[in-house]
Amino acid sequence: MALEPGGSTGKTVGRVTDDGDRKLADRVAEERRETEKERADRRWTELLQEVRVAQMGIQILLGFLLSVAFTNRFTDLGPIDRNIYVVTVLFGSAATGTLIAPVALHRFVTGHRMKPQTVEWAARLTITGLILLLFTVTCALLLILRVVLDNGMAWWITGALFLWFVACWFMLPFWARSVGPERRAMGE
């Protein structure tokens, strides 16, 4: 993410794509009265708190998934369910690696005066990790419901829950950003 000067305040704020975004970024920096370094530190701390929650969830889920292959009932699974299991484990492994990546990234670039860029890269990794987590949870639900229900309802229930997760994890934040107080204040 490129950083640009924040106008008359002399502070640096995140990349902006148009005049509206520039005004919003300038206003946020002015209201908080924080420098680029302070903003990067604050955003890094917030990001770490978010990643900790997601990491815990995916690590528990992946641990459960990995143990399933060693149960007696696993041998009873048909080829479709085994394929769903393999895909679920692959998504879970990818999500785990992606959600742990911000920590490794930070460790390797610490001291190189790259905190604002590190925060942006880590944020992108976190979003990617959440998408992979969405697929992991969805596939795990499908597998469990196929085993428990033993009928076509598993697909419908899983599809409905997938849409629910998309609404909660992605659509709600995008909607909140579009109607947030900063956006409304800019229109005044």
Short mmCIF file of C-alpha atoms in Angstrom, two decimals:
data_model
loop_
_atom_site.label_atom_id
_atom_site.label_comp_id
_atom_site.label_asym_id
_atom_site.label_seq_id
_atom_site.Cartn_x
_atom_site.Cartn_y
_atom_site.Cartn_z
CA MET A 1 0.00 0.00 0.00
CA ALA A 2 1.47 3.30 -1.02
CA LEU A 3 1.46 6.06 1.54
CA GLU A 4 0.65 9.61 0.66
CA PRO A 5 0.90 12.83 2.64
CA GLY A 6 -2.24 13.73 4.51
CA GLY A 7 -2.70 17.22 3.10
CA SER A 8 -2.47 20.23 5.37
CA THR A 9 -1.95 18.16 8.53
CA GLY A 10 1.48 16.99 7.37
CA LYS A 11 0.66 13.51 8.62
CA THR A 12 0.73 10.40 6.50
CA VAL A 13 -2.33 8.27 6.08
CA GLY A 14 -3.21 5.12 4.13
CA ARG A 15 -3.52 4.97 0.36
CA VAL A 16 -6.47 6.80 -1.06
CA THR A 17 -8.15 6.27 -4.37
CA ASP A 18 -10.19 9.45 -4.83
CA ASP A 19 -10.86 12.84 -3.27
CA GLY A 20 -13.54 11.39 -0.99
CA ASP A 21 -11.16 8.76 0.37
CA ARG A 22 -8.43 11.38 0.74
CA LYS A 23 -10.72 13.63 2.79
CA LEU A 24 -11.79 10.69 4.94
CA ALA A 25 -8.19 9.56 5.54
CA ASP A 26 -7.11 13.13 6.36
CA ARG A 27 -9.99 13.54 8.76
CA VAL A 28 -9.33 10.27 10.59
CA ALA A 29 -5.64 11.12 11.01
CA GLU A 30 -6.53 14.63 12.21
CA GLU A 31 -9.12 13.39 14.70
CA ARG A 32 -6.74 10.87 16.22
CA ARG A 33 -3.77 13.24 16.02
CA GLU A 34 -1.46 10.36 15.25
CA THR A 35 1.65 10.14 13.15
CA GLU A 36 2.23 7.50 10.49
CA LYS A 37 4.22 5.44 13.00
CA GLU A 38 1.54 5.73 15.67
CA ARG A 39 -1.14 4.76 13.19
CA ALA A 40 0.87 1.74 12.04
CA ASP A 41 1.43 0.66 15.65
CA ARG A 42 -2.26 1.00 16.47
CA ARG A 43 -3.35 -0.86 13.35
CA TRP A 44 -0.80 -3.62 14.01
CA THR A 45 -2.09 -4.11 17.56
CA GLU A 46 -5.69 -4.25 16.34
CA LEU A 47 -4.77 -6.70 13.59
CA LEU A 48 -2.96 -9.00 16.01
CA GLN A 49 -6.04 -9.17 18.24
CA GLU A 50 -8.19 -10.11 15.26
CA VAL A 51 -5.72 -12.71 14.01
CA ARG A 52 -5.50 -14.34 17.45
CA VAL A 53 -9.23 -15.10 17.39
CA ALA A 54 -9.12 -16.55 13.88
CA GLN A 55 -5.92 -18.52 14.59
CA MET A 56 -7.43 -20.18 17.64
CA GLY A 57 -10.52 -21.23 15.72
CA ILE A 58 -8.70 -22.68 12.73
CA GLN A 59 -6.10 -24.45 14.85
CA ILE A 60 -8.79 -26.22 16.90
CA LEU A 61 -10.73 -27.11 13.76
CA LEU A 62 -7.63 -28.37 11.94
CA GLY A 63 -6.58 -30.44 14.96
CA PHE A 64 -10.01 -32.04 15.01
CA LEU A 65 -9.91 -32.68 11.26
CA LEU A 66 -6.48 -34.27 11.40
CA SER A 67 -7.59 -36.67 14.14
CA VAL A 68 -10.66 -37.83 12.19
CA ALA A 69 -8.57 -39.95 9.81
CA PHE A 70 -7.46 -42.10 12.75
CA THR A 71 -10.94 -43.01 13.97
CA ASN A 72 -12.62 -46.35 13.28
CA ARG A 73 -15.57 -44.75 11.49
CA PHE A 74 -13.30 -43.06 8.93
CA THR A 75 -12.92 -46.33 7.03
CA ASP A 76 -16.71 -46.37 6.53
CA LEU A 77 -16.66 -43.13 4.53
CA GLY A 78 -17.40 -43.41 0.82
CA PRO A 79 -15.19 -41.88 -1.86
CA ILE A 80 -17.17 -38.62 -2.04
CA ASP A 81 -16.92 -38.08 1.72
CA ARG A 82 -13.21 -38.92 1.69
CA ASN A 83 -12.66 -36.37 -1.06
CA ILE A 84 -14.61 -33.77 0.92
CA TYR A 85 -12.42 -34.63 3.91
CA VAL A 86 -9.19 -34.19 1.93
CA VAL A 87 -10.35 -30.86 0.50
CA THR A 88 -11.36 -29.72 4.00
CA VAL A 89 -7.95 -30.62 5.45
CA LEU A 90 -6.20 -28.82 2.58
CA PHE A 91 -8.30 -25.68 3.09
CA GLY A 92 -7.70 -25.88 6.84
CA SER A 93 -3.96 -26.24 6.38
CA ALA A 94 -3.86 -23.32 3.95
CA ALA A 95 -5.95 -21.18 6.32
CA THR A 96 -3.67 -22.02 9.24
CA GLY A 97 -0.57 -21.09 7.29
CA THR A 98 -2.11 -17.90 5.98
CA LEU A 99 -3.35 -16.77 9.39
CA ILE A 100 0.04 -17.46 10.98
CA ALA A 101 1.89 -15.68 8.14
CA PRO A 102 1.45 -12.14 9.57
CA VAL A 103 3.50 -13.17 12.61
CA ALA A 104 6.31 -14.56 10.46
CA LEU A 105 6.18 -11.52 8.20
CA HIS A 106 6.46 -9.18 11.16
CA ARG A 107 9.33 -11.17 12.65
CA PHE A 108 11.38 -11.06 9.46
CA VAL A 109 10.88 -7.37 8.67
CA THR A 110 11.05 -5.98 12.22
CA GLY A 111 13.69 -3.29 12.47
CA HIS A 112 13.64 -2.46 8.77
CA ARG A 113 11.26 0.51 9.17
CA MET A 114 8.51 -1.18 7.18
CA LYS A 115 5.67 -1.22 9.72
CA PRO A 116 3.05 0.56 7.54
CA GLN A 117 3.71 -1.81 4.64
CA THR A 118 3.84 -4.79 7.01
CA VAL A 119 0.44 -3.87 8.41
CA GLU A 120 -1.04 -3.71 4.91
CA TRP A 121 0.48 -7.03 3.84
CA ALA A 122 -0.61 -8.67 7.09
CA ALA A 123 -4.15 -7.32 6.65
CA ARG A 124 -4.31 -8.85 3.17
CA LEU A 125 -3.03 -12.17 4.50
CA THR A 126 -5.66 -12.07 7.22
CA ILE A 127 -8.47 -11.49 4.74
CA THR A 128 -7.16 -14.35 2.61
CA GLY A 129 -6.99 -16.52 5.72
CA LEU A 130 -10.60 -15.68 6.58
CA ILE A 131 -11.70 -16.69 3.08
CA LEU A 132 -9.84 -19.99 3.45
CA LEU A 133 -11.39 -20.42 6.92
CA LEU A 134 -14.82 -19.88 5.36
CA PHE A 135 -14.18 -22.72 2.92
CA THR A 136 -12.77 -24.95 5.68
CA VAL A 137 -15.78 -24.47 7.93
CA THR A 138 -18.18 -24.95 5.02
CA CYS A 139 -16.52 -28.18 3.89
CA ALA A 140 -16.33 -29.49 7.47
CA LEU A 141 -20.05 -28.80 7.93
CA LEU A 142 -20.84 -30.53 4.67
CA LEU A 143 -18.86 -33.61 5.65
CA ILE A 144 -20.38 -33.83 9.12
CA LEU A 145 -23.92 -33.24 7.88
CA ARG A 146 -23.52 -35.83 5.11
CA VAL A 147 -22.46 -38.41 7.68
CA VAL A 148 -25.14 -37.49 10.23
CA LEU A 149 -28.13 -36.81 7.97
CA ASP A 150 -27.36 -39.30 5.22
CA ASN A 151 -29.57 -37.41 2.74
CA GLY A 152 -29.59 -34.42 0.39
CA MET A 153 -30.47 -31.95 3.16
CA ALA A 154 -26.76 -31.65 4.02
CA TRP A 155 -26.13 -29.67 0.83
CA TRP A 156 -29.01 -27.26 1.47
CA ILE A 157 -28.10 -26.67 5.11
CA THR A 158 -24.45 -26.19 4.25
CA GLY A 159 -25.32 -23.78 1.44
CA ALA A 160 -27.52 -21.73 3.76
CA LEU A 161 -24.81 -21.58 6.41
CA PHE A 162 -22.22 -20.62 3.79
CA LEU A 163 -24.41 -17.67 2.79
CA TRP A 164 -24.85 -16.76 6.45
CA PHE A 165 -21.07 -16.72 7.01
CA VAL A 166 -20.54 -14.62 3.87
CA ALA A 167 -23.17 -12.16 5.11
CA CYS A 168 -21.66 -11.92 8.61
CA TRP A 169 -17.97 -11.97 7.73
CA PHE A 170 -17.89 -9.97 4.49
CA MET A 171 -21.15 -8.29 3.50
CA LEU A 172 -21.81 -6.71 6.92
CA PRO A 173 -18.35 -5.09 7.13
CA PHE A 174 -18.62 -3.77 3.55
CA TRP A 175 -22.08 -2.39 4.28
CA ALA A 176 -20.87 -0.83 7.55
CA ARG A 177 -18.03 0.91 5.71
CA SER A 178 -20.42 2.31 3.14
CA VAL A 179 -22.75 3.86 5.73
CA GLY A 180 -20.20 4.61 8.47
CA PRO A 181 -20.18 7.94 10.29
CA GLU A 182 -17.10 9.16 8.39
CA ARG A 183 -18.84 8.64 5.03
CA ARG A 184 -21.99 10.40 6.20
CA ALA A 185 -20.01 13.31 7.64
CA MET A 186 -18.21 13.79 4.31
CA GLY A 187 -21.53 14.32 2.57
CA GLU A 188 -22.50 17.16 4.91
#
